[in-house]
């Protein structure tokens, strides 16, 4: 399965195929994580907060290819994307493992994935470097087997999104 998560409206011209899922997070109702760890101890693998996030994070776990489209804010994902990623903690277990000589959570049936991050709105090189470091850290927790980041001008975003989705078809 291929998954595109965006914090901005998506182009309507994207190919409609059953293996492709496109989600505009700005149209969903996703509450903040409250840090209760209910997803680990009360209802393992399921967030206790019932909103749209519970439909999205299982798709993240199943996807083999994923594209994140996010506005860059202070060297990080914008609020909409960051909130969803924080709410995706149920796809990890409370248990720890050693990965590349570092401690990380054990994944809960998460497929290794190829990831593309399209970050728009970056103005400063320092902000881009901070984001690159963040994604490198996230890659270990999000089961990325490969990833690339494209810093894109917002006016070019639809074109780049379409190009990246079309690359799914050519693999």
Coordinates of C-alpha atoms in Angstrom, one line a residue:
X1 CA 0.0 0.0 0.0
X2 CA 1.1 3.6 -0.8
X3 CA 0.1 6.4 1.5
X4 CA 0.2 10.2 1.1
X5 CA -0.4 12.3 4.2
X6 CA -0.6 16.0 3.7
X7 CA -1.4 19.0 5.9
X8 CA -2.6 21.0 2.8
X9 CA -5.2 20.3 0.2
X10 CA -4.0 17.8 -2.4
X11 CA -4.1 18.1 -6.2
X12 CA -7.3 16.5 -7.7
X13 CA -5.3 15.0 -10.6
X14 CA -3.6 12.3 -8.5
X15 CA -4.1 8.8 -10.0
X16 CA -7.0 6.9 -8.3
X17 CA -5.8 3.4 -7.7
X18 CA -6.8 1.0 -4.9
X19 CA -3.3 0.6 -3.6
X20 CA -2.9 4.4 -3.2
X21 CA -4.4 6.3 -0.2
X22 CA -4.4 10.1 -0.1
X23 CA -5.3 11.8 3.1
X24 CA -5.6 15.6 3.6
X25 CA -5.1 15.9 7.4
X26 CA -6.4 19.4 7.5
X27 CA -9.9 18.0 6.8
X28 CA -9.7 15.6 9.8
X29 CA -10.5 16.0 13.4
X30 CA -7.4 14.9 15.3
X31 CA -6.9 15.7 19.0
X32 CA -3.6 16.1 20.8
X33 CA -2.0 13.1 22.5
X34 CA -2.5 13.4 26.2
X35 CA 0.4 11.1 27.1
X36 CA -1.8 8.6 29.0
X37 CA -0.1 5.5 27.5
X38 CA -3.6 3.9 27.3
X39 CA -2.6 2.7 23.8
X40 CA 0.1 0.6 25.5
X41 CA -1.6 -0.6 28.7
X42 CA -5.4 -0.2 28.5
X43 CA -6.0 -1.0 24.8
X44 CA -2.7 -2.1 23.3
X45 CA -2.3 -0.9 19.7
X46 CA -5.4 1.4 19.9
X47 CA -5.5 5.0 21.1
X48 CA -8.1 5.6 23.8
X49 CA -9.0 8.9 22.1
X50 CA -11.7 8.3 19.5
X51 CA -11.2 10.6 16.5
X52 CA -9.9 10.5 13.0
X53 CA -6.4 9.6 14.0
X54 CA -7.5 6.0 14.7
X55 CA -8.3 5.5 11.0
X56 CA -4.9 7.0 9.9
X57 CA -2.2 5.4 12.0
X58 CA -3.0 1.8 11.0
X59 CA -2.5 2.9 7.4
X60 CA 0.9 4.3 8.3
X61 CA 1.9 0.9 9.8
X62 CA 0.7 -1.0 6.7
X63 CA 2.2 1.3 4.0
X64 CA 5.2 0.3 2.1
X65 CA 5.7 3.7 0.5
X66 CA 4.7 6.9 2.2
X67 CA 4.8 10.6 1.3
X68 CA 4.6 13.2 4.0
X69 CA 3.7 16.7 2.9
X70 CA 4.2 19.2 5.6
X71 CA 4.8 22.9 6.2
X72 CA 8.1 23.4 7.9
X73 CA 7.8 25.2 11.2
X74 CA 10.8 26.0 13.4
X75 CA 12.7 23.0 11.9
X76 CA 9.8 20.6 12.5
X77 CA 6.6 19.3 11.1
X78 CA 3.7 21.8 11.2
X79 CA 1.1 21.3 14.0
X80 CA -1.3 19.2 11.9
X81 CA 1.3 16.6 10.9
X82 CA 3.1 16.6 14.2
X83 CA -0.1 16.0 16.1
X84 CA -0.9 13.0 13.9
X85 CA 2.6 11.6 14.2
X86 CA 2.4 11.9 18.0
X87 CA -0.9 10.1 17.9
X88 CA 0.6 7.2 15.9
X89 CA 2.4 5.9 19.0
X90 CA 0.0 2.9 19.2
X91 CA 2.0 1.4 16.3
X92 CA 4.8 1.0 18.7
X93 CA 5.0 -1.2 21.8
X94 CA 6.0 -0.1 25.3
X95 CA 8.9 -2.5 25.1
X96 CA 12.4 -1.3 24.1
X97 CA 15.0 -2.8 21.7
X98 CA 18.5 -2.0 20.7
X99 CA 18.7 -0.6 17.2
X100 CA 22.0 0.8 15.8
X101 CA 23.4 0.9 19.3
X102 CA 20.4 3.0 20.4
X103 CA 17.3 2.3 22.4
X104 CA 14.1 2.4 20.4
X105 CA 10.6 1.1 20.9
X106 CA 9.6 -2.3 19.4
X107 CA 7.3 -1.9 16.4
X108 CA 3.8 -3.4 16.4
X109 CA 3.4 -5.0 12.9
X110 CA 4.9 -2.1 11.1
X111 CA 6.0 -2.6 7.5
X112 CA 9.4 -1.2 6.6
X113 CA 8.8 1.7 4.2
X114 CA 10.3 4.0 1.6
X115 CA 9.5 7.6 2.7
X116 CA 9.5 10.9 0.9
X117 CA 9.1 14.1 2.9
X118 CA 8.0 17.2 1.0
X119 CA 8.7 20.2 3.3
X120 CA 7.4 23.5 2.1
X121 CA 7.9 27.0 3.6
X122 CA 11.5 26.6 4.7
X123 CA 13.3 29.8 4.5
X124 CA 16.5 29.4 6.5
X125 CA 19.3 26.8 5.9
X126 CA 19.5 26.3 9.6
X127 CA 15.9 25.3 9.8
X128 CA 16.4 22.8 7.0
X129 CA 19.4 21.2 8.8
X130 CA 17.4 20.9 12.0
X131 CA 14.6 19.2 10.0
X132 CA 17.0 16.8 8.3
X133 CA 18.3 15.8 11.7
X134 CA 14.7 15.3 13.0
X135 CA 13.8 13.1 10.0
X136 CA 17.0 11.0 10.4
X137 CA 15.9 10.4 14.0
X138 CA 12.3 9.7 13.0
X139 CA 13.4 7.2 10.4
X140 CA 14.6 4.8 13.1
X141 CA 11.3 5.0 15.0
X142 CA 9.1 5.0 11.9
X143 CA 10.6 2.0 10.1
X144 CA 12.0 3.9 7.1
X145 CA 14.3 1.7 5.1
X146 CA 15.0 4.7 2.9
X147 CA 14.0 8.3 2.9
X148 CA 14.6 11.5 1.1
X149 CA 13.6 15.1 1.9
X150 CA 12.6 17.7 -0.7
X151 CA 12.4 21.3 0.3
X152 CA 9.8 22.7 -2.0
X153 CA 8.4 26.2 -2.6
X154 CA 4.7 26.2 -1.9
X155 CA 3.8 27.3 -5.5
X156 CA 5.6 24.1 -6.8
X157 CA 4.1 21.7 -4.3
X158 CA 1.3 20.3 -6.5
X159 CA 3.7 19.5 -9.3
X160 CA 6.2 17.8 -6.9
X161 CA 3.4 15.8 -5.2
X162 CA 2.2 14.6 -8.5
X163 CA 5.7 13.7 -9.6
X164 CA 6.4 11.7 -6.4
X165 CA 3.1 9.8 -6.6
X166 CA 3.8 9.0 -10.3
X167 CA 7.2 7.6 -9.2
X168 CA 5.2 5.0 -7.2
X169 CA 3.8 3.7 -10.5
X170 CA 7.3 3.4 -12.0
X171 CA 8.8 1.2 -9.3

